[in-house]
Coordinates of N, CA and C in Angstrom, one line a residue:
F1 N 47.6 -24.9 17.3 CA 46.3 -24.6 17.9 C 46.4 -24.7 19.4
D2 N 46.1 -23.7 20.1 CA 46.1 -23.6 21.5 C 44.7 -23.8 22.1
L3 N 44.5 -25.0 22.6 CA 43.1 -25.4 23.1 C 42.7 -24.5 24.3
D4 N 43.7 -24.2 25.2 CA 43.3 -23.3 26.3 C 42.8 -21.9 25.8
D5 N 43.5 -21.4 24.8 CA 43.1 -20.1 24.3 C 41.7 -20.2 23.6
Y6 N 41.5 -21.3 22.9 CA 40.2 -21.6 22.3 C 39.1 -21.5 23.4
F7 N 39.3 -22.2 24.5 CA 38.3 -22.2 25.6 C 38.1 -20.9 26.2
K8 N 39.1 -20.1 26.3 CA 39.0 -18.7 26.8 C 38.1 -17.9 25.9
R9 N 38.3 -18.1 24.6 CA 37.5 -17.3 23.6 C 36.0 -17.8 23.7
I10 N 35.9 -19.1 23.8 CA 34.5 -19.7 23.9 C 33.8 -19.1 25.1
H11 N 34.5 -19.1 26.3 CA 33.9 -18.7 27.5 C 33.5 -17.2 27.4
T12 N 34.3 -16.4 26.7 CA 34.0 -15.0 26.5 C 32.7 -14.9 25.6
L13 N 32.6 -15.7 24.5 CA 31.4 -15.7 23.7 C 30.2 -16.2 24.5
Q14 N 30.4 -17.2 25.3 CA 29.2 -17.7 26.1 C 28.7 -16.6 27.0
K15 N 29.5 -15.7 27.5 CA 29.1 -14.6 28.4 C 28.5 -13.4 27.6
T16 N 29.0 -13.2 26.4 CA 28.7 -11.9 25.7 C 27.9 -12.0 24.4
A17 N 27.8 -13.2 23.8 CA 27.1 -13.3 22.6 C 25.6 -13.3 22.8
P18 N 24.8 -12.8 21.8 CA 23.4 -12.8 22.0 C 22.7 -14.1 21.6
L19 N 23.5 -15.2 21.6 CA 23.0 -16.5 21.3 C 23.7 -17.5 22.2
S20 N 23.2 -18.7 22.3 CA 23.9 -19.8 23.1 C 25.0 -20.4 22.3
V21 N 26.2 -20.5 23.0 CA 27.4 -21.1 22.4 C 27.8 -22.3 23.2
Y22 N 27.9 -23.4 22.5 CA 28.3 -24.7 23.1 C 29.6 -25.2 22.5
T23 N 30.3 -26.1 23.2 CA 31.5 -26.7 22.7 C 31.3 -28.2 22.5
G24 N 31.9 -28.8 21.5 CA 31.8 -30.2 21.3 C 33.1 -30.7 20.6
V25 N 33.3 -32.0 20.7 CA 34.4 -32.6 20.1 C 34.1 -34.0 19.6
E26 N 34.7 -34.4 18.5 CA 34.6 -35.8 18.0 C 35.9 -36.5 18.3
C27 N 35.8 -37.5 19.1 CA 37.0 -38.3 19.5 C 37.1 -39.5 18.7
G28 N 38.2 -39.7 18.0 CA 38.4 -41.0 17.2 C 38.8 -42.0 18.2
M29 N 38.0 -43.0 18.4 CA 38.2 -44.1 19.4 C 39.2 -45.1 18.8
Q30 N 40.1 -45.6 19.6 CA 41.1 -46.6 19.3 C 41.4 -47.3 20.6
L31 N 41.5 -48.6 20.6 CA 41.9 -49.3 21.8 C 43.4 -49.5 21.9
I32 N 44.0 -48.3 21.8 CA 45.5 -48.2 22.0 C 45.6 -47.4 23.3
T33 N 46.3 -47.9 24.3 CA 46.3 -47.3 25.6 C 46.6 -45.8 25.6
D34 N 47.6 -45.3 24.8 CA 47.8 -43.9 24.9 C 46.7 -43.1 24.2
V35 N 46.0 -43.6 23.2 CA 44.9 -42.9 22.6 C 43.7 -42.9 23.5
V36 N 43.4 -44.0 24.1 CA 42.3 -44.0 25.1 C 42.6 -43.0 26.2
D37 N 43.8 -43.0 26.8 CA 44.2 -42.1 27.9 C 44.1 -40.7 27.4
K38 N 44.6 -40.4 26.2 CA 44.5 -39.0 25.7 C 43.1 -38.5 25.5
N39 N 42.2 -39.4 24.9 CA 40.8 -39.0 24.8 C 40.1 -38.8 26.1
K40 N 40.4 -39.7 27.0 CA 39.7 -39.5 28.3 C 40.2 -38.2 29.0
A41 N 41.5 -38.0 29.0 CA 42.1 -36.8 29.6 C 41.5 -35.5 28.9
L42 N 41.5 -35.5 27.6 CA 40.9 -34.4 26.9 C 39.5 -34.1 27.3
C43 N 38.7 -35.1 27.4 CA 37.3 -35.0 27.7 C 37.0 -34.6 29.2
Q44 N 37.9 -35.1 30.1 CA 37.7 -34.8 31.5 C 38.3 -33.5 31.9
D45 N 39.4 -33.1 31.2 CA 40.0 -31.8 31.5 C 39.4 -30.6 31.0
K46 N 38.7 -30.8 29.8 CA 38.1 -29.6 29.2 C 36.6 -29.6 29.4
E47 N 36.0 -28.5 29.1 CA 34.6 -28.3 29.4 C 33.7 -28.5 28.2
F48 N 33.8 -29.6 27.5 CA 33.0 -29.9 26.3 C 31.5 -30.1 26.8
D49 N 30.6 -29.5 26.0 CA 29.2 -29.7 26.3 C 28.7 -31.0 25.6
Y50 N 29.4 -31.5 24.6 CA 29.0 -32.6 23.8 C 30.2 -33.4 23.2
I51 N 30.2 -34.7 23.4 CA 31.3 -35.5 22.9 C 30.8 -36.6 22.0
I52 N 31.3 -36.6 20.7 CA 30.9 -37.7 19.8 C 32.1 -38.7 19.8
G53 N 31.8 -40.0 20.0 CA 32.8 -41.0 19.8 C 32.6 -41.7 18.5
S54 N 33.7 -41.9 17.8 CA 33.5 -42.5 16.5 C 34.8 -43.3 16.2
L55 N 34.6 -44.3 15.3 CA 35.7 -45.2 14.9 C 36.0 -45.0 13.5
H56 N 37.3 -44.7 13.2 CA 37.7 -44.5 11.8 C 38.8 -45.5 11.4
L57 N 39.4 -46.2 12.4 CA 40.5 -47.1 12.1 C 40.2 -48.5 12.6
V58 N 40.6 -49.5 11.8 CA 40.5 -50.9 12.2 C 41.9 -51.4 12.3
D59 N 42.3 -51.7 13.5 CA 43.7 -52.2 13.7 C 44.7 -51.2 13.1
G60 N 44.4 -49.9 13.3 CA 45.4 -48.9 12.9 C 45.2 -48.5 11.4
K61 N 44.3 -49.1 10.7 CA 44.2 -48.8 9.2 C 42.8 -48.2 9.0
D62 N 42.8 -47.2 8.0 CA 41.6 -46.5 7.7 C 40.9 -47.1 6.5
P63 N 39.6 -47.5 6.6 CA 38.9 -48.1 5.4 C 38.8 -47.1 4.3
Y64 N 39.0 -45.8 4.5 CA 39.0 -44.8 3.5 C 40.0 -45.1 2.4
Y65 N 41.1 -45.7 2.7 CA 42.1 -46.0 1.7 C 41.9 -47.3 1.1
P66 N 42.1 -47.4 -0.3 CA 41.9 -48.7 -1.0 C 42.8 -49.8 -0.5
S67 N 44.0 -49.4 0.0 CA 44.9 -50.4 0.5 C 44.4 -51.2 1.7
F68 N 43.4 -50.6 2.4 CA 42.8 -51.3 3.5 C 42.1 -52.6 3.1
W69 N 41.5 -52.5 1.9 CA 40.6 -53.6 1.4 C 41.4 -54.7 0.6
K70 N 42.7 -54.5 0.3 CA 43.4 -55.5 -0.5 C 43.5 -56.8 0.3
N71 N 43.2 -57.8 -0.4 CA 43.3 -59.2 0.1 C 42.4 -59.5 1.3
Q72 N 41.3 -58.7 1.4 CA 40.4 -58.9 2.5 C 39.0 -59.0 2.0
E73 N 38.2 -59.8 2.6 CA 36.8 -59.9 2.2 C 36.0 -58.8 2.9
P74 N 35.3 -58.0 2.1 CA 34.5 -56.8 2.7 C 33.6 -57.2 3.9
A75 N 32.9 -58.3 3.8 CA 32.0 -58.7 4.8 C 32.7 -59.0 6.1
E76 N 33.9 -59.6 6.0 CA 34.7 -59.9 7.3 C 35.2 -58.6 7.9
C77 N 35.6 -57.6 7.0 CA 36.1 -56.3 7.5 C 35.0 -55.6 8.2
I78 N 33.8 -55.6 7.6 CA 32.7 -54.9 8.2 C 32.3 -55.6 9.6
Q79 N 32.3 -56.9 9.6 CA 32.1 -57.6 10.9 C 33.1 -57.2 11.9
T80 N 34.3 -57.2 11.6 CA 35.4 -56.8 12.5 C 35.2 -55.3 13.0
Y81 N 34.9 -54.5 12.0 CA 34.6 -53.1 12.4 C 33.6 -52.9 13.4
F82 N 32.4 -53.6 13.3 CA 31.4 -53.6 14.3 C 31.8 -54.1 15.6
E83 N 32.6 -55.2 15.6 CA 33.2 -55.7 16.8 C 34.0 -54.7 17.5
K84 N 34.8 -53.9 16.8 CA 35.7 -52.9 17.3 C 34.9 -51.7 17.9
I85 N 33.8 -51.4 17.2 CA 32.9 -50.4 17.7 C 32.4 -50.8 19.2
Y86 N 32.0 -52.0 19.3 CA 31.5 -52.4 20.6 C 32.6 -52.3 21.7
D87 N 33.8 -52.9 21.3 CA 34.9 -52.8 22.3 C 35.2 -51.4 22.7
N88 N 35.2 -50.5 21.7 CA 35.5 -49.1 22.0 C 34.5 -48.4 22.8
I89 N 33.2 -48.6 22.5 CA 32.2 -47.8 23.3 C 32.1 -48.3 24.7
T90 N 32.4 -49.6 24.9 CA 32.4 -50.1 26.3 C 33.6 -49.7 27.1
T91 N 34.6 -49.0 26.4 CA 35.8 -48.5 27.1 C 35.8 -47.0 27.2
F92 N 35.2 -46.3 26.2 CA 35.2 -44.8 26.2 C 33.9 -44.3 26.7
H93 N 33.7 -44.2 28.0 CA 32.4 -43.8 28.6 C 32.1 -42.3 28.5
E94 N 33.1 -41.5 28.1 CA 32.9 -40.1 28.1 C 32.1 -39.6 27.0
M95 N 31.8 -40.4 26.0 CA 31.1 -39.9 24.8 C 29.6 -39.8 25.1
D96 N 28.9 -38.9 24.4 CA 27.5 -38.7 24.5 C 26.8 -39.3 23.4
S97 N 27.4 -39.5 22.2 CA 26.8 -40.0 21.0 C 27.8 -40.9 20.3
L98 N 27.3 -41.9 19.7 CA 28.2 -42.7 18.8 C 28.0 -42.2 17.3
G99 N 29.1 -41.7 16.7 CA 29.0 -41.2 15.4 C 29.1 -42.3 14.3
H100 N 28.4 -42.0 13.2 CA 28.4 -42.8 12.0 C 28.7 -44.3 12.3
L101 N 27.8 -45.0 12.9 CA 28.0 -46.4 13.3 C 28.6 -47.3 12.2
D102 N 28.1 -47.1 10.9 CA 28.6 -47.9 9.8 C 29.5 -47.2 8.9
Y103 N 30.4 -46.3 9.4 CA 31.3 -45.6 8.6 C 32.0 -46.4 7.5
I104 N 32.4 -47.6 7.9 CA 33.2 -48.5 7.0 C 32.5 -48.8 5.7
V105 N 31.2 -48.9 5.7 CA 30.5 -49.2 4.4 C 30.6 -48.2 3.3
R106 N 30.9 -46.9 3.7 CA 31.1 -45.9 2.7 C 32.2 -46.3 1.7
Y107 N 33.1 -47.0 2.1 CA 34.3 -47.3 1.3 C 34.5 -48.8 1.0
A108 N 33.4 -49.6 1.2 CA 33.5 -51.0 1.1 C 33.5 -51.5 -0.4
G109 N 33.2 -50.6 -1.3 CA 33.2 -51.0 -2.7 C 31.9 -51.6 -3.2
P110 N 31.7 -51.7 -4.5 CA 30.5 -52.2 -5.1 C 30.0 -53.5 -4.5
G111 N 28.7 -53.5 -4.2 CA 28.1 -54.7 -3.6 C 28.1 -54.8 -2.1
H112 N 28.8 -53.8 -1.5 CA 29.0 -53.9 0.0 C 28.6 -52.6 0.7
T113 N 28.4 -51.5 -0.1 CA 28.0 -50.3 0.6 C 26.6 -50.3 1.0
S114 N 25.8 -51.1 0.5 CA 24.4 -51.3 0.9 C 24.4 -52.7 1.6
Y115 N 24.2 -52.7 2.9 CA 24.2 -54.0 3.6 C 22.8 -54.1 4.3
H116 N 22.6 -55.3 4.8 CA 21.3 -55.6 5.5 C 21.7 -55.8 7.0
Y117 N 20.9 -55.2 7.8 CA 21.1 -55.3 9.3 C 21.2 -56.8 9.7
D118 N 20.4 -57.6 9.2 CA 20.3 -59.0 9.6 C 21.7 -59.8 9.4
E119 N 22.5 -59.3 8.4 CA 23.8 -59.9 8.2 C 24.7 -59.7 9.3
Y120 N 24.5 -58.6 10.1 CA 25.4 -58.3 11.2 C 24.7 -58.1 12.5
A121 N 23.5 -58.6 12.6 CA 22.6 -58.4 13.8 C 23.4 -58.9 15.1
D122 N 24.1 -59.9 15.0 CA 24.8 -60.5 16.2 C 25.8 -59.5 16.8
V123 N 26.3 -58.6 16.0 CA 27.3 -57.6 16.5 C 26.6 -56.2 16.6
I124 N 25.6 -55.9 15.8 CA 25.0 -54.6 15.9 C 24.0 -54.5 17.1
D125 N 23.3 -55.6 17.4 CA 22.4 -55.5 18.6 C 23.1 -55.2 19.9
P126 N 24.2 -55.8 20.2 CA 24.9 -55.5 21.4 C 25.3 -54.0 21.5
I127 N 25.7 -53.4 20.3 CA 26.1 -52.0 20.3 C 24.8 -51.2 20.6
L128 N 23.7 -51.5 20.0 CA 22.5 -50.7 20.2 C 22.0 -50.8 21.6
R129 N 22.0 -52.0 22.1 CA 21.6 -52.2 23.5 C 22.5 -51.5 24.5
Y130 N 23.8 -51.5 24.3 CA 24.7 -50.8 25.2 C 24.4 -49.3 25.2
L131 N 24.2 -48.7 24.0 CA 23.9 -47.3 23.9 C 22.7 -47.0 24.6
I132 N 21.6 -47.8 24.5 CA 20.4 -47.5 25.1 C 20.5 -47.7 26.6
E133 N 21.2 -48.7 27.1 CA 21.4 -48.9 28.6 C 22.2 -47.8 29.2
Q134 N 23.1 -47.2 28.5 CA 24.0 -46.2 29.0 C 23.5 -44.8 28.8
G135 N 22.3 -44.7 28.1 CA 21.7 -43.4 27.8 C 22.5 -42.5 26.8
K136 N 23.2 -43.2 25.9 CA 24.0 -42.6 24.9 C 23.2 -42.5 23.6
C137 N 23.5 -41.5 22.8 CA 22.7 -41.2 21.6 C 23.4 -42.0 20.4
L138 N 22.6 -42.3 19.4 CA 23.0 -42.8 18.2 C 22.9 -41.7 17.1
E139 N 24.0 -41.5 16.4 CA 24.0 -40.4 15.4 C 23.4 -41.0 14.1
I140 N 22.5 -40.2 13.5 CA 22.1 -40.4 12.1 C 23.0 -39.4 11.3
N141 N 23.9 -40.0 10.5 CA 24.9 -39.2 9.8 C 24.5 -39.1 8.3
T142 N 24.2 -38.0 7.8 CA 23.7 -37.8 6.5 C 24.7 -37.9 5.4
A143 N 26.0 -38.0 5.7 CA 27.1 -38.1 4.7 C 26.9 -39.3 3.8
G144 N 26.1 -40.3 4.2 CA 25.9 -41.4 3.4 C 25.3 -41.0 2.0
F145 N 24.5 -40.0 2.0 CA 23.9 -39.4 0.8 C 25.0 -38.8 0.0
K146 N 25.9 -38.1 0.6 CA 27.1 -37.5 -0.1 C 27.9 -38.5 -0.8
Y147 N 28.0 -39.7 -0.2 CA 28.8 -40.8 -0.7 C 28.0 -41.7 -1.6
E148 N 26.8 -41.2 -2.0 CA 25.9 -41.9 -2.9 C 25.6 -43.4 -2.4
L149 N 25.4 -43.5 -1.1 CA 25.0 -44.8 -0.5 C 23.5 -45.0 -0.6
E150 N 22.7 -43.9 -0.8 CA 21.3 -43.9 -0.8 C 20.6 -44.1 0.6
H151 N 21.4 -44.0 1.6 CA 20.9 -44.1 3.0 C 21.9 -43.4 3.9
P152 N 21.4 -43.0 5.1 CA 22.3 -42.4 6.1 C 23.2 -43.5 6.7
N153 N 24.1 -43.0 7.5 CA 24.9 -43.9 8.4 C 24.4 -43.8 9.8
P154 N 23.8 -44.8 10.4 CA 23.6 -46.1 9.9 C 22.4 -46.2 9.0
C155 N 22.2 -47.3 8.3 CA 21.1 -47.5 7.4 C 19.8 -47.6 8.1
E156 N 18.7 -47.4 7.4 CA 17.4 -47.4 8.0 C 17.0 -48.6 8.8
E157 N 17.5 -49.8 8.3 CA 17.2 -51.0 9.1 C 17.7 -51.0 10.5
V158 N 18.9 -50.4 10.6 CA 19.6 -50.3 11.9 C 18.8 -49.3 12.8
L159 N 18.4 -48.2 12.2 CA 17.6 -47.2 12.9 C 16.3 -47.8 13.4
K160 N 15.7 -48.6 12.6 CA 14.4 -49.2 12.9 C 14.7 -50.2 14.1
R161 N 15.7 -51.0 14.0 CA 16.1 -51.9 15.1 C 16.4 -51.2 16.4
Y162 N 17.1 -50.1 16.3 CA 17.4 -49.2 17.5 C 16.1 -48.8 18.2
R163 N 15.1 -48.4 17.4 CA 13.8 -48.0 18.0 C 13.1 -49.2 18.6
E164 N 13.1 -50.3 17.9 CA 12.5 -51.6 18.4 C 13.0 -52.0 19.8
L165 N 14.3 -51.7 19.9 CA 15.0 -52.1 21.2 C 14.7 -51.1 22.3
G166 N 14.1 -50.0 22.0 CA 13.8 -48.9 22.9 C 14.6 -47.7 22.8
G167 N 15.4 -47.6 21.8 CA 16.3 -46.4 21.6 C 15.4 -45.2 21.3
E168 N 15.8 -44.1 21.9 CA 15.0 -42.9 21.7 C 16.0 -41.7 21.5
L169 N 17.2 -41.8 21.8 CA 18.1 -40.7 21.7 C 18.9 -40.7 20.4
I170 N 18.7 -39.7 19.6 CA 19.4 -39.6 18.3 C 20.0 -38.2 18.1
T171 N 21.0 -38.1 17.4 CA 21.5 -36.8 16.9 C 21.6 -36.9 15.4
I172 N 21.7 -35.8 14.8 CA 21.8 -35.8 13.3 C 23.1 -35.0 13.0
G173 N 24.0 -35.6 12.2 CA 25.2 -35.0 11.8 C 25.4 -35.1 10.3
S174 N 26.4 -34.4 9.8 CA 26.6 -34.4 8.3 C 28.0 -34.7 7.9
D175 N 28.9 -34.8 8.8 CA 30.4 -34.9 8.4 C 30.7 -33.8 7.4
G176 N 30.2 -32.6 7.7 CA 30.4 -31.5 6.7 C 31.7 -30.8 6.8
H177 N 32.8 -31.5 7.2 CA 34.1 -30.9 7.3 C 34.9 -31.1 6.1

């Protein structure tokens, strides 16, 4: 995949298409120096109109895989995940929106895919406040319904808290890839 060729084609479309064409990217955030540097360079060097920052890995491991959960308490994993979200968003300033804030609960297993905001308020509130202070969006990701969670990511309690804190900027995504 040649990214420069891609942008040339996009620029041609932007000039010739009878509709508006925008570019965006989802950057998987990780506090590993070369990943942070590559994400920042990608976002600064290219002309993306919109950048989603999201966390898929906790200490290099993806909660998608059952091996992630072996010998670990789901509540502790979820707590750590939220802590990593905060650490990453305060490092990766290039993003416009935080994607699927509670991605991890999709795979947490029975009894943990539905959580309550107040269980993790001490780590979720700083995330929400930071997004609001920095003018960043919070994504409402509808894939939670696809994963039979009965709520979007993040859950409604978190969305309500975001609004209570003054949050106004949201995006809606589906993880439809």
